[in-house]
CSV table of C-alpha atoms in Angstrom, one decimal:
chain,number,residue,atom,x,y,z
A,1,MET,CA,94.6,89.9,59.8
A,2,THR,CA,92.1,92.3,58.3
A,3,ASN,CA,92.8,96.1,58.2
A,4,THR,CA,89.5,96.9,59.9
A,5,TYR,CA,87.8,96.1,63.2
A,6,THR,CA,84.3,96.6,64.6
A,7,ALA,CA,83.1,98.4,67.7
A,8,LEU,CA,79.7,99.2,69.3
A,9,GLN,CA,78.9,102.9,69.0
A,10,GLN,CA,76.0,104.7,70.8
A,11,VAL,CA,74.3,106.8,68.1
A,12,ARG,CA,71.2,107.8,70.0
A,13,PHE,CA,69.6,108.0,73.4
A,14,ALA,CA,67.1,105.3,74.0
A,15,ARG,CA,65.4,103.3,76.7
A,16,SER,CA,67.6,100.3,76.2
A,17,PHE,CA,71.3,99.7,75.3
A,18,ARG,CA,70.2,97.6,72.4
A,19,GLU,CA,68.2,100.4,70.9
A,20,ALA,CA,70.9,103.0,71.4
A,21,VAL,CA,73.9,101.3,69.7
A,22,GLU,CA,75.0,100.2,66.3
A,23,THR,CA,78.0,98.1,65.1
A,24,VAL,CA,80.5,100.3,63.3
A,25,GLU,CA,83.5,99.3,61.2
A,26,GLN,CA,86.8,101.1,61.9
A,27,LYS,CA,90.1,101.2,60.2
A,28,LEU,CA,92.8,99.3,62.1
A,29,ARG,CA,95.6,101.9,62.2
A,30,ASP,CA,99.1,101.8,63.7
A,31,PRO,CA,99.4,103.3,67.1
A,32,GLY,CA,100.8,106.8,67.3
A,33,PRO,CA,103.4,108.2,69.8
A,34,GLY,CA,102.6,107.0,73.3
A,35,GLU,CA,99.8,104.7,72.1
A,36,ILE,CA,99.4,100.9,71.9
A,37,ARG,CA,97.0,98.7,69.9
A,38,VAL,CA,95.4,95.9,71.8
A,39,ARG,CA,93.4,93.0,70.3
A,40,ASN,CA,90.6,92.4,72.8
A,41,HIS,CA,89.8,88.8,73.9
A,42,TRP,CA,87.1,89.5,76.5
A,43,CYS,CA,84.9,92.3,77.6
A,44,GLY,CA,83.2,92.7,80.9
A,45,VAL,CA,79.5,93.7,81.0
A,46,ASN,CA,78.2,96.5,83.2
A,47,GLY,CA,74.5,96.4,82.3
A,48,ILE,CA,73.2,99.0,84.7
A,49,PHE,CA,75.9,101.6,83.7
A,50,ASP,CA,75.4,100.7,80.0
A,51,THR,CA,71.6,101.3,80.3
A,52,GLN,CA,72.1,104.6,82.2
A,53,ILE,CA,74.5,105.8,79.5
A,54,ALA,CA,72.0,104.8,76.8
A,55,ARG,CA,69.3,106.9,78.6
A,56,ASP,CA,71.7,109.8,79.2
A,57,ALA,CA,71.0,109.3,82.9
A,58,VAL,CA,74.6,109.3,84.4
A,59,ASP,CA,74.8,112.7,86.2
A,60,TYR,CA,78.6,112.9,86.3
A,61,ILE,CA,79.2,112.1,82.6
A,62,ARG,CA,78.0,114.3,79.7
A,63,ILE,CA,77.6,112.1,76.7
A,64,PRO,CA,78.2,113.7,73.2
A,65,LEU,CA,76.8,111.5,70.5
A,66,PRO,CA,78.0,109.4,68.8
A,67,THR,CA,80.2,107.8,71.5
A,68,TRP,CA,81.9,104.4,71.8
A,69,THR,CA,80.7,102.1,74.5
A,70,GLY,CA,81.9,99.6,77.1
A,71,VAL,CA,84.3,99.9,80.0
A,72,GLU,CA,86.2,96.7,80.7
A,73,ALA,CA,88.3,94.7,78.2
A,74,ILE,CA,91.4,92.4,78.2
A,75,GLY,CA,93.5,91.3,75.4
A,76,VAL,CA,97.0,91.1,73.8
A,77,VAL,CA,99.2,94.0,72.6
A,78,GLU,CA,99.6,93.9,68.8
A,79,ALA,CA,101.7,97.0,68.3
A,80,VAL,CA,103.2,99.9,70.3
A,81,GLY,CA,103.9,103.5,69.3
A,82,GLU,CA,107.0,105.6,69.6
A,83,GLY,CA,108.1,106.2,73.1
A,84,VAL,CA,106.1,103.4,74.8
A,85,THR,CA,108.2,101.5,77.3
A,86,GLY,CA,105.7,99.7,79.5
A,87,PHE,CA,104.3,97.4,76.8
A,88,LYS,CA,105.6,95.3,73.9
A,89,PRO,CA,103.8,93.1,71.4
A,90,GLY,CA,102.5,89.9,72.9
A,91,ASP,CA,102.0,91.4,76.4
A,92,ALA,CA,98.6,91.1,78.0
A,93,ALA,CA,96.8,94.3,78.7
A,94,ALA,CA,93.5,95.3,80.3
A,95,THR,CA,91.5,98.5,80.4
A,96,ASN,CA,88.6,99.8,82.5
A,97,ARG,CA,88.2,103.1,80.9
A,98,PHE,CA,84.8,104.1,79.4
A,99,THR,CA,84.7,103.6,75.6
A,100,GLY,CA,87.4,101.0,75.7
A,101,GLY,CA,85.3,97.9,76.3
A,102,TYR,CA,82.9,96.9,73.5
A,103,ARG,CA,85.3,96.8,70.6
A,104,GLN,CA,87.4,94.1,68.9
A,105,ALA,CA,90.5,96.3,69.0
A,106,ASN,CA,91.5,99.3,71.1
A,107,ILE,CA,94.1,101.9,70.0
A,108,ALA,CA,94.7,104.4,72.8
A,109,PRO,CA,97.4,106.0,75.0
A,110,ALA,CA,99.3,103.3,76.9
A,111,THR,CA,98.4,105.1,80.1
A,112,GLN,CA,94.8,103.8,79.7
A,113,PHE,CA,95.9,100.2,79.9
A,114,ILE,CA,97.0,97.9,82.8
A,115,PRO,CA,99.7,95.3,82.4
A,116,VAL,CA,98.3,92.0,83.6
A,117,PRO,CA,99.9,88.5,83.9
A,118,SER,CA,97.8,87.0,81.1
A,119,ALA,CA,94.8,87.7,78.9
A,120,HIS,CA,92.7,85.3,81.0
A,121,ARG,CA,89.4,86.8,82.0
A,122,ASP,CA,90.1,86.3,85.7
A,123,TYR,CA,92.4,89.3,85.5
A,124,LEU,CA,89.7,91.3,83.6
A,125,ALA,CA,87.4,90.8,86.6
A,126,LEU,CA,90.0,91.4,89.3
A,127,ALA,CA,91.3,94.6,87.7
A,128,SER,CA,87.9,96.1,87.6
A,129,THR,CA,85.2,94.5,89.7
A,130,GLY,CA,87.7,93.2,92.2
A,131,VAL,CA,89.2,96.6,92.7
A,132,SER,CA,85.6,97.9,93.4
A,133,ALA,CA,85.0,95.2,96.0
A,134,LEU,CA,88.3,95.8,97.8
A,135,LEU,CA,88.0,99.6,98.0
A,136,ALA,CA,84.3,99.5,99.0
A,137,LEU,CA,85.2,97.2,101.9
A,138,ASP,CA,88.5,98.7,103.0
A,139,HIS,CA,88.7,102.3,102.0
A,140,VAL,CA,85.1,103.4,102.1
A,141,GLY,CA,83.7,100.8,104.5
A,142,GLY,CA,86.6,100.7,106.9
A,143,LEU,CA,86.2,97.0,107.5
A,144,ARG,CA,87.8,95.5,110.6
A,145,ALA,CA,88.3,91.9,111.6
A,146,GLY,CA,85.5,90.5,113.7
A,147,GLU,CA,82.8,92.8,112.3
A,148,THR,CA,79.4,91.7,110.9
A,149,VAL,CA,79.1,92.7,107.2
A,150,ALA,CA,75.8,92.5,105.1
A,151,ILE,CA,76.1,92.3,101.3
A,152,SER,CA,73.2,92.6,98.9
A,153,ALA,CA,73.2,91.0,95.4
A,154,ALA,CA,75.9,88.6,96.9
A,155,ALA,CA,75.9,86.2,94.0
A,156,GLY,CA,76.7,88.8,91.4
A,157,GLY,CA,79.9,89.8,89.8
A,158,LEU,CA,80.7,92.3,92.6
A,159,GLY,CA,78.9,90.5,95.4
A,160,HIS,CA,80.7,87.2,95.2
A,161,LEU,CA,84.0,89.0,95.4
A,162,LEU,CA,82.8,91.1,98.3
A,163,VAL,CA,81.9,87.9,100.2
A,164,GLN,CA,85.3,86.3,99.7
A,165,LEU,CA,87.3,89.5,100.6
A,166,ALA,CA,85.1,90.1,103.7
A,167,LYS,CA,85.7,86.5,104.9
A,168,LEU,CA,89.4,86.9,104.3
A,169,ALA,CA,89.4,90.0,106.5
A,170,GLY,CA,87.9,88.0,109.3
A,171,ALA,CA,84.3,89.3,109.1
A,172,ARG,CA,81.0,87.5,109.7
A,173,VAL,CA,79.1,87.8,106.4
A,174,VAL,CA,75.4,88.1,106.0
A,175,ALA,CA,74.7,87.7,102.3
A,176,VAL,CA,71.4,88.5,100.5
A,177,CYS,CA,70.6,86.9,97.2
A,178,GLY,CA,67.6,85.3,95.4
A,179,GLY,CA,66.9,81.7,94.8
A,180,GLU,CA,68.2,78.3,96.0
A,181,ARG,CA,71.0,78.1,93.4
A,182,LYS,CA,72.4,81.5,94.2
A,183,SER,CA,72.1,80.8,97.9
A,184,ALA,CA,74.0,77.6,97.7
A,185,PHE,CA,76.7,79.4,95.7
A,186,VAL,CA,77.2,82.2,98.2
A,187,ARG,CA,77.2,79.7,101.0
A,188,SER,CA,80.0,77.8,99.3
A,189,LEU,CA,82.0,81.0,99.4
A,190,GLY,CA,81.9,81.1,103.2
A,191,ALA,CA,78.9,83.3,103.9
A,192,ASP,CA,77.8,82.8,107.5
A,193,ARG,CA,74.1,83.6,107.0
A,194,VAL,CA,72.5,83.6,103.6
A,195,ILE,CA,69.1,85.4,103.3
A,196,ASP,CA,67.2,84.2,100.2
A,197,TYR,CA,64.9,87.2,99.5
A,198,LYS,CA,62.6,85.0,97.4
A,199,ARG,CA,61.8,82.9,100.4
A,200,GLU,CA,62.5,85.1,103.4
A,201,ASP,CA,61.7,88.7,104.4
A,202,VAL,CA,65.0,90.4,104.6
A,203,ALA,CA,63.9,93.1,107.0
A,204,GLN,CA,62.3,90.5,109.3
A,205,VAL,CA,65.4,88.3,109.3
A,206,LEU,CA,67.7,91.2,110.1
A,207,SER,CA,65.5,92.7,112.8
A,208,THR,CA,65.3,89.2,114.5
A,209,GLU,CA,68.8,87.9,114.1
A,210,PHE,CA,70.9,91.1,113.5
A,211,ARG,CA,69.1,93.9,115.2
A,212,ASP,CA,71.4,96.9,115.4
A,213,ALA,CA,74.3,94.5,114.7
A,214,LEU,CA,75.5,95.4,111.1
A,215,ASP,CA,78.9,97.0,111.5
A,216,LEU,CA,79.1,97.4,107.8
A,217,ALA,CA,76.5,96.9,105.0
A,218,ILE,CA,77.3,97.2,101.3
A,219,ASP,CA,74.2,97.7,99.1
A,220,THR,CA,73.9,97.8,95.4
A,221,VAL,CA,70.2,97.3,95.2
A,222,SER,CA,68.4,100.2,97.1
A,223,GLY,CA,64.8,100.1,98.0
A,224,ALA,CA,63.6,97.8,100.9
A,225,ILE,CA,67.0,96.1,101.2
A,226,PHE,CA,68.8,99.5,101.8
A,227,ASP,CA,66.1,100.4,104.4
A,228,ALA,CA,66.6,97.0,106.2
A,229,PHE,CA,70.3,97.6,106.3
A,230,LEU,CA,69.9,101.1,107.6
A,231,ASP,CA,67.4,100.1,110.2
A,232,ASN,CA,69.8,97.5,111.6
A,233,VAL,CA,73.1,99.3,111.4
A,234,ALA,CA,75.2,98.9,114.5
A,235,PRO,CA,76.5,101.8,116.7
A,236,LEU,CA,79.3,103.3,114.7
A,237,GLY,CA,78.3,101.2,111.8
A,238,ARG,CA,78.6,102.2,108.1
A,239,VAL,CA,76.1,101.6,105.3
A,240,VAL,CA,77.9,101.9,101.9
A,241,VAL,CA,75.8,102.8,98.8
A,242,ALA,CA,77.6,101.1,95.9
A,243,GLY,CA,74.7,101.1,93.4
A,244,ALA,CA,71.0,101.4,93.1
A,245,ALA,CA,69.8,98.7,90.7
A,246,GLN,CA,66.2,99.0,91.8
A,247,ASP,CA,66.2,102.7,90.8
A,248,LEU,CA,67.4,102.0,87.2
A,249,ASP,CA,64.4,103.7,85.7
A,250,GLY,CA,65.3,106.9,87.3
A,251,LYS,CA,62.2,107.0,89.4
A,252,PRO,CA,63.3,106.2,93.0
A,253,GLU,CA,60.5,105.2,95.3
A,254,ILE,CA,59.2,108.2,97.3
A,255,VAL,CA,59.4,107.2,101.0
A,256,THR,CA,57.5,109.0,103.8
A,257,ALA,CA,59.6,108.3,106.8
A,258,PRO,CA,61.9,110.0,109.3
A,259,ARG,CA,64.9,111.5,107.7
A,260,VAL,CA,68.0,109.3,107.4
A,261,GLY,CA,69.8,111.5,110.0
A,262,ASN,CA,67.3,110.4,112.7
A,263,LYS,CA,68.3,106.8,112.2
A,264,LEU,CA,72.0,107.6,112.4
A,265,TYR,CA,72.5,110.2,115.0
A,266,TYR,CA,72.2,108.4,118.3
A,267,LYS,CA,74.2,105.4,116.9
A,268,GLY,CA,77.0,107.6,115.6
A,269,ALA,CA,76.5,105.6,112.3
A,270,SER,CA,77.0,106.8,108.7
A,271,VAL,CA,75.8,106.3,105.2
A,272,ARG,CA,78.7,106.5,102.7
A,273,GLY,CA,78.7,106.7,98.9
A,274,PHE,CA,81.1,104.5,96.9
A,275,MET,CA,82.1,105.5,93.4
A,276,ASN,CA,85.1,103.6,92.1
A,277,GLY,CA,85.9,106.3,89.5
A,278,ARG,CA,86.6,108.8,92.3
A,279,LEU,CA,89.4,106.6,93.7
A,280,THR,CA,91.7,106.1,90.7
A,281,ASP,CA,94.8,106.8,92.7
A,282,LEU,CA,94.1,103.8,94.8
A,283,TRP,CA,93.6,101.4,91.9
A,284,PRO,CA,97.2,100.2,91.3
A,285,VAL,CA,97.9,99.1,94.9
A,286,ALA,CA,94.4,97.4,95.1
A,287,ARG,CA,95.1,95.5,91.8
A,288,GLU,CA,98.5,94.2,93.0
A,289,ARG,CA,96.9,93.0,96.3
A,290,LEU,CA,94.1,91.2,94.4
A,291,PHE,CA,96.5,89.6,91.9
A,292,SER,CA,98.6,88.3,94.8
A,293,LEU,CA,95.5,86.9,96.6
A,294,HIS,CA,94.4,85.2,93.4
A,295,ALA,CA,97.9,83.8,92.7
A,296,ALA,CA,97.9,82.4,96.3
A,297,GLY,CA,94.5,80.7,95.7
A,298,LYS,CA,92.8,82.8,98.4
A,299,ILE,CA,90.1,84.3,96.1
A,300,SER,CA,88.6,83.0,92.9
A,301,VAL,CA,86.4,84.5,90.2
A,302,THR,CA,83.2,82.9,89.1
A,303,PHE,CA,81.7,83.7,85.7
A,304,ASP,CA,78.1,83.4,84.7
A,305,ASP,CA,77.6,80.2,82.8
A,306,THR,CA,75.5,81.7,79.9
A,307,PRO,CA,77.9,82.0,77.0
A,308,PHE,CA,78.1,85.2,74.9
A,309,ALA,CA,80.4,85.5,71.9
A,310,GLY,CA,81.0,88.4,69.6
A,311,LEU,CA,80.0,92.1,69.7
A,312,ALA,CA,76.6,91.2,68.4
A,313,GLN,CA,75.8,89.5,71.6
A,314,VAL,CA,76.8,92.3,73.9
A,315,PRO,CA,73.2,93.6,74.1
A,316,ASP,CA,72.0,90.1,74.9
A,317,ALA,CA,74.6,90.0,77.7
A,318,VAL,CA,73.5,93.4,79.0
A,319,GLU,CA,69.8,92.2,79.1
A,320,HIS,CA,70.8,89.0,80.8
A,321,LEU,CA,72.6,90.8,83.6
A,322,LEU,CA,69.6,93.2,84.1
A,323,SER,CA,67.2,90.2,84.2
A,324,GLY,CA,68.5,89.1,87.6
A,325,ARG,CA,69.3,85.6,86.3
A,326,SER,CA,73.1,86.0,86.1
A,327,MET,CA,75.4,84.6,88.8
A,328,GLY,CA,79.0,85.7,88.9
A,329,LYS,CA,80.7,88.0,86.4
A,330,VAL,CA,79.1,88.4,83.0
A,331,THR,CA,81.6,88.6,80.1
A,332,VAL,CA,81.6,88.3,76.3
A,333,ASP,CA,84.1,86.3,74.3
A,334,LEU,CA,85.6,88.6,71.6
A,335,ARG,CA,88.2,86.1,70.2
């Protein structure tokens, strides 16, 4: 084992993640009191967040440069510092704390890590993206059995878990995705109606088949899909904003239309914002529920089939996710 490791550090603000980061070699030190050292096996890619950070466009985080990058990683504990009782060498540990993801090793307080059954990347996805899916549906969305739920980007890392969890909850799922391959995938997860936006007009399908019938809609895209969800929300329905991929450039479309309140008032409906980082107190219970569902074979994680290996390929993985070609969770092998 060498006495150094590498990590991706953002050293400038730029238009792309690739332009903003450099590979930096760090000394592999022993953990101090309360710390553990984890050798990362996998990292999860959050391409939109990474790009926004690169552009200094995340309103709720002030980025001092230089800064380490990445959020999600899973690996094996190599050493523990004085006073640590929750981990021992050989244990599997995951993290979903910003700056802990795009690095070969992570030395940080033990409180920043999550004990997981193994270093398999399933647990990486469940402990991060899975928690987002569950809390968006249950806590923010207030999902109830028998409701009709619309999900955008349904074949993505978050979307394919949303579909499965909504079906488990007894919902009727309307899934929006692009292309025949993604449509077939989402249909295999149990979606009741799949709208291929490359072949069908989402607004027209919803107004024809689900007019005023969406009890819950979870949108990560924005733009015309958000508008279509909002136009067809049911009485007492909820539209959850869990992202805005279409507005990544920081220039949202200017829309001349009645204010959102006009579309909500007489229906008693609502638009709700979902930000997982605001719900940290709910994470532990959500994780345990997801791990139990996974162990029982009730939910599964699908990973994008484009292989990425090593920190040097993280920018490639980010760009692949942003391209819209990915299906399932995008990860990078760091072993």
